[in-house]
Short mmCIF file of C-alpha atoms in Angstrom, two decimals:
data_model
loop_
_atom_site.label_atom_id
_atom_site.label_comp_id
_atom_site.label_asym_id
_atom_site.label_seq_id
_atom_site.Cartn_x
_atom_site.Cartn_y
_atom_site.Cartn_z
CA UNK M 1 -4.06 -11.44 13.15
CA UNK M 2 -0.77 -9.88 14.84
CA UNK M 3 -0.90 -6.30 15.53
CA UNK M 4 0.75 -4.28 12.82
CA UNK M 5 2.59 -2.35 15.15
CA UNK M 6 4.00 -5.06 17.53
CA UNK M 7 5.17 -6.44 14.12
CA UNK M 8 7.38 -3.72 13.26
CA UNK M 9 8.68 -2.96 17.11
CA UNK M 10 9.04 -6.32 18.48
CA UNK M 11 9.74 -8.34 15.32
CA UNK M 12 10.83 -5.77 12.36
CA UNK M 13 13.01 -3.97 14.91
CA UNK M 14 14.99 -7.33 16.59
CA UNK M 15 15.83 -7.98 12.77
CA UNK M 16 17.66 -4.71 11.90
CA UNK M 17 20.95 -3.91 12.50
CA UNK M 18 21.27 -1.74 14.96
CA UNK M 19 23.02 1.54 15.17
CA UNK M 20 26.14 2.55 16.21
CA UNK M 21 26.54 3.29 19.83
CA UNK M 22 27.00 7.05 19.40
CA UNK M 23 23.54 7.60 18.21
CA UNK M 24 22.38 4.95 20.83
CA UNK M 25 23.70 7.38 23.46
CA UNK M 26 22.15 10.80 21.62
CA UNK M 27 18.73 9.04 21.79
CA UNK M 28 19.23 8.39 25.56
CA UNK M 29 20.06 11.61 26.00
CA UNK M 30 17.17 13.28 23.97
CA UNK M 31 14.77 10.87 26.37
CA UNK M 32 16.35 12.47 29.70
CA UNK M 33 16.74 16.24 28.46
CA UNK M 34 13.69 16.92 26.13
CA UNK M 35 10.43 17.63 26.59
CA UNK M 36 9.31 15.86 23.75
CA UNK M 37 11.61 13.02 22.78
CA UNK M 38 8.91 11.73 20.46
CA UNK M 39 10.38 14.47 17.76
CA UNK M 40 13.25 11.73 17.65
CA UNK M 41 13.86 9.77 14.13
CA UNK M 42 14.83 6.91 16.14
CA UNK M 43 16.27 3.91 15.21
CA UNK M 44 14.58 1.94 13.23
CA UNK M 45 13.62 4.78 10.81
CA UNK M 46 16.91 6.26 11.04
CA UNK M 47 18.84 2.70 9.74
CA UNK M 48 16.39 3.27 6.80
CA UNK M 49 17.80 6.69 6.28
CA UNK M 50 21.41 5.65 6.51
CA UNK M 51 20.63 2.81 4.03
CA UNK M 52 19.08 4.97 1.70
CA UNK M 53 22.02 7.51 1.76
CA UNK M 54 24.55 4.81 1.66
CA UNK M 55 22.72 3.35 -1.33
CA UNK M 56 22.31 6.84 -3.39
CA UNK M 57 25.60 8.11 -2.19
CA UNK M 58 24.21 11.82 -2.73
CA UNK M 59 26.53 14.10 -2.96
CA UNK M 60 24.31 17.16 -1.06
CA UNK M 61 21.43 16.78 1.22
CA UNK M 62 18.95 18.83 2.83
CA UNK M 63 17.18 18.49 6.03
CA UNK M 64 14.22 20.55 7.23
CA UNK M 65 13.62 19.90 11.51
CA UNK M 66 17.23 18.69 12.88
CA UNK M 67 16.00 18.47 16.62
CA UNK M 68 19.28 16.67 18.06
CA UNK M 69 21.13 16.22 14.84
CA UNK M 70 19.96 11.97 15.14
CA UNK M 71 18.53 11.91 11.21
CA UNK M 72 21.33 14.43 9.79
CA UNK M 73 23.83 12.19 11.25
CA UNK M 74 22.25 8.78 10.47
CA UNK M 75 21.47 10.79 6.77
CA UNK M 76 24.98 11.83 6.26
CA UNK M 77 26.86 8.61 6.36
CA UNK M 78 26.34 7.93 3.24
CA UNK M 79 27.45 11.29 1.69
CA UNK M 80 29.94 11.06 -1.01
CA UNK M 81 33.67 11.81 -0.37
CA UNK M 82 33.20 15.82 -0.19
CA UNK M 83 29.66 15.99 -0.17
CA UNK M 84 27.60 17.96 2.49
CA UNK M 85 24.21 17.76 4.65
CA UNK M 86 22.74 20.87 5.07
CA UNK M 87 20.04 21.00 8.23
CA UNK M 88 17.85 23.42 8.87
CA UNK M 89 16.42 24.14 12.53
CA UNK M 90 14.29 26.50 13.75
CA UNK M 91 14.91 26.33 17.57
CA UNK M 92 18.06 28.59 18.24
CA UNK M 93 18.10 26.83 22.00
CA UNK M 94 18.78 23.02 20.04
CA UNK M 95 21.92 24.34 18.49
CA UNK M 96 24.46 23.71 21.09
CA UNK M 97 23.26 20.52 21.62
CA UNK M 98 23.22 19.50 17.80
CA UNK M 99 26.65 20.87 17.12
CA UNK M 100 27.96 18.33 20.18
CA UNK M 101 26.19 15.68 18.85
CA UNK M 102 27.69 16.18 15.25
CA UNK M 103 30.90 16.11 16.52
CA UNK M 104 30.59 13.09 18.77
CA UNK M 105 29.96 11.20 15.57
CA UNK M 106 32.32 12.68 13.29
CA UNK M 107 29.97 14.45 11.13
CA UNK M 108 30.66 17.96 12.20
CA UNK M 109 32.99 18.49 8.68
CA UNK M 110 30.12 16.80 7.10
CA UNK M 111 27.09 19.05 8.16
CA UNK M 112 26.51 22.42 8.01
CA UNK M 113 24.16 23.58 10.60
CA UNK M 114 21.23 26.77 9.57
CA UNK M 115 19.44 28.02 12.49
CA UNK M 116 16.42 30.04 11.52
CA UNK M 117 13.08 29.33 9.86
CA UNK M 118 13.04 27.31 6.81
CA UNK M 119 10.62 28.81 4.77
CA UNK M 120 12.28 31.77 4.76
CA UNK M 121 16.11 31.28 4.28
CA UNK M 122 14.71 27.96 1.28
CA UNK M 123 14.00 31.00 -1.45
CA UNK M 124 17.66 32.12 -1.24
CA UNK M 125 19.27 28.58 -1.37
CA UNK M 126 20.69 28.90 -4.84
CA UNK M 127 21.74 24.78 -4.49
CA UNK M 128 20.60 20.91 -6.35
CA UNK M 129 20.40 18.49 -4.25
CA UNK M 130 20.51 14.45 -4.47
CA UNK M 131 18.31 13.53 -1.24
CA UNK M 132 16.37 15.63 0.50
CA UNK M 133 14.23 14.83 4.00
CA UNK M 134 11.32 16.72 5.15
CA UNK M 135 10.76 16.40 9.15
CA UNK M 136 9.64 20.15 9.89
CA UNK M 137 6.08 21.50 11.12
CA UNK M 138 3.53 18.97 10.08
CA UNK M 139 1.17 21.51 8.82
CA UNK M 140 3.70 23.10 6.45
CA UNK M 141 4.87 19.68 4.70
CA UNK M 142 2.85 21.38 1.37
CA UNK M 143 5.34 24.64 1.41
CA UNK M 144 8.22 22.80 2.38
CA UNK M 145 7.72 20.87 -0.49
CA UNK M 146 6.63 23.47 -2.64
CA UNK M 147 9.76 25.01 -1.61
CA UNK M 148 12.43 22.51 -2.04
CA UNK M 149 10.88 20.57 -5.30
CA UNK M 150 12.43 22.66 -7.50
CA UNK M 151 15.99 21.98 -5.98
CA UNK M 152 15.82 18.40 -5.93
CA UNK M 153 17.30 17.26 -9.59
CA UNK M 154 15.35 14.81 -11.56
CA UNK M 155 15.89 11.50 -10.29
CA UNK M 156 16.71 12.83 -6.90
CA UNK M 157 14.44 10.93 -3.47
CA UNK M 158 12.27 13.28 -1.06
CA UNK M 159 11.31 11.56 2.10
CA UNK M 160 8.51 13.03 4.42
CA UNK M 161 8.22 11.40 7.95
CA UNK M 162 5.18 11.44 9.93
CA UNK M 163 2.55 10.93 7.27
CA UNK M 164 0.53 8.58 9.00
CA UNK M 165 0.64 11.19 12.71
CA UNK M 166 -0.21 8.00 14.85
CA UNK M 167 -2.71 6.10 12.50
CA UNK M 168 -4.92 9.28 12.43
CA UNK M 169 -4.39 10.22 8.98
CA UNK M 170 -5.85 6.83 7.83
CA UNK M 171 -8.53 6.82 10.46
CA UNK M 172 -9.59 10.33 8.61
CA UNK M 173 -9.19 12.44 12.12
CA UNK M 174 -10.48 15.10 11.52
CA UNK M 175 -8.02 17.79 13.79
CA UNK M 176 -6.18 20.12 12.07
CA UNK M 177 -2.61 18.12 11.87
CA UNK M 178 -4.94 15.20 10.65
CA UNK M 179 -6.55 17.67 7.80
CA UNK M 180 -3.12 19.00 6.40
CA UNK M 181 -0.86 16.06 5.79
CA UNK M 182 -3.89 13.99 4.55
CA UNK M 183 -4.22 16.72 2.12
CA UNK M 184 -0.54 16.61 1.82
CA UNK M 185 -0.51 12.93 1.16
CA UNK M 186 -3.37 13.48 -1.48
CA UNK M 187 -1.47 16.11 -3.42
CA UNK M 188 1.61 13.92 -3.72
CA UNK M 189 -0.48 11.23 -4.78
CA UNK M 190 -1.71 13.26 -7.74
CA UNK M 191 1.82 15.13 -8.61
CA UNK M 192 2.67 13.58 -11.89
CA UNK M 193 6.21 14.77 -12.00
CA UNK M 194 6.94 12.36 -10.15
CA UNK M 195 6.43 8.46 -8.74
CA UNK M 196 5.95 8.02 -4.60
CA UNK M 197 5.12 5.17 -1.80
CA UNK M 198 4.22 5.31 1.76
CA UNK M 199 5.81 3.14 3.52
CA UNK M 200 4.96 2.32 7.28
CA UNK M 201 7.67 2.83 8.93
CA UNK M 202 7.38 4.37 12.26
CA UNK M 203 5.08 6.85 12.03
CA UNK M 204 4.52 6.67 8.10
CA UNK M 205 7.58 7.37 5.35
CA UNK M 206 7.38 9.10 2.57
CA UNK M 207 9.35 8.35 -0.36
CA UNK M 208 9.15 9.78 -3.60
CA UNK M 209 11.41 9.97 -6.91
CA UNK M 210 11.19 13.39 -8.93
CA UNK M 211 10.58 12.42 -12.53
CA UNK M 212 10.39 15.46 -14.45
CA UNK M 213 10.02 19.39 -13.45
#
């Protein structure tokens, strides 16, 4: 039997369309100038973000974890005509780099950039949104989502990335990244307001649809 993940990276990956060259160019650069690249939607997840959008056509979306600005970008393309992406970041040092990279794409009018902890400034965000993408702190998926559940209007999509953390989740690891999105994983699964799937893509995709309140 062929190896799941050569499947998706050798075979999945020569059969998607690939992305335009700007982001090509922001993931080189996030290769040669970060210490942890990894942190990078990339592209095979992010043309499954920018299909999603451009199906939906949300009119606001909210990102938690921006890193270079790759999945807001790839997120916001399909934003209706006056809609906005708001991104949350905690690293004050990434926000030079993320406001270049917005521009260079054309998204800059598109995004609006928060710098600062998530879980603090969420509480105060008085706003519905269509689409929303969780790509923070693995072990605070639960409170993001806690967080941002109410905000999301019925029939809106939540997408968590990094559900499967390298195959360990499955393999029941038992360190403490391991413990909390399994758990994660397991609450969702149980949530009757609304209906989810995991999808494997890259390191595991989240997608759910919120039902009811």
């Amino acid at each position: 039997m062929v190896n799941q993940e050569k499947i998706e990276k050798a075979y999945c990956a020569d059969h998607t369309s690939s992305l335009p060259p700007e982001l090509e160019a922001i993931e080189r650069q996030a290769f040669l100038t970060t210490t942890n690249p990894g942190l990078l939607t990339g592209p095979y997840t992010g043309r499954f973000l920018m299909m999603v959008s451009q199906m939906l056509k949300p009119e606001s979306v909210l990102e938690i974890g921006t890193f270079t600005g790759y999945s807001a970008i790839c997120l916001a393309t399909g934003l209706q005509e006056g809609g906005q992406l708001i991104t949350i970041e905690v690293n004050l040092e990434r926000e030079k780099v993320i406001r270049q990279n917005l521009e260079a794409t054309g998204q800059a009018g598109n995004v609006k950039l928060v710098i600062g902890d998530a879980l603090e400034i969420l509480p105060d965000m008085n706003k519905t949104f269509d689409l929303i993408f969780i790509d923070g702190n693995k072990l605070e998926n639960q409170k993001y989502f806690d967080a941002v559940f109410p905000n999301l209007r019925i029939g809106g999509f939540l997408l968590v990335d990094n559900v499967l953390w390298y195959g360990k989740v499955a393999a029941n690891a038992s360190d403490k990244d391991s413990v909390s999105i399994r758990t994660f994983n397991k609450n969702i699964q149980k949530d009757q307001r609304l209906e989810n799937i995991l999808l494997p893509i890259g390191d595991g995709l989240l997608l759910l649809r919120k039902l009811k309140d």
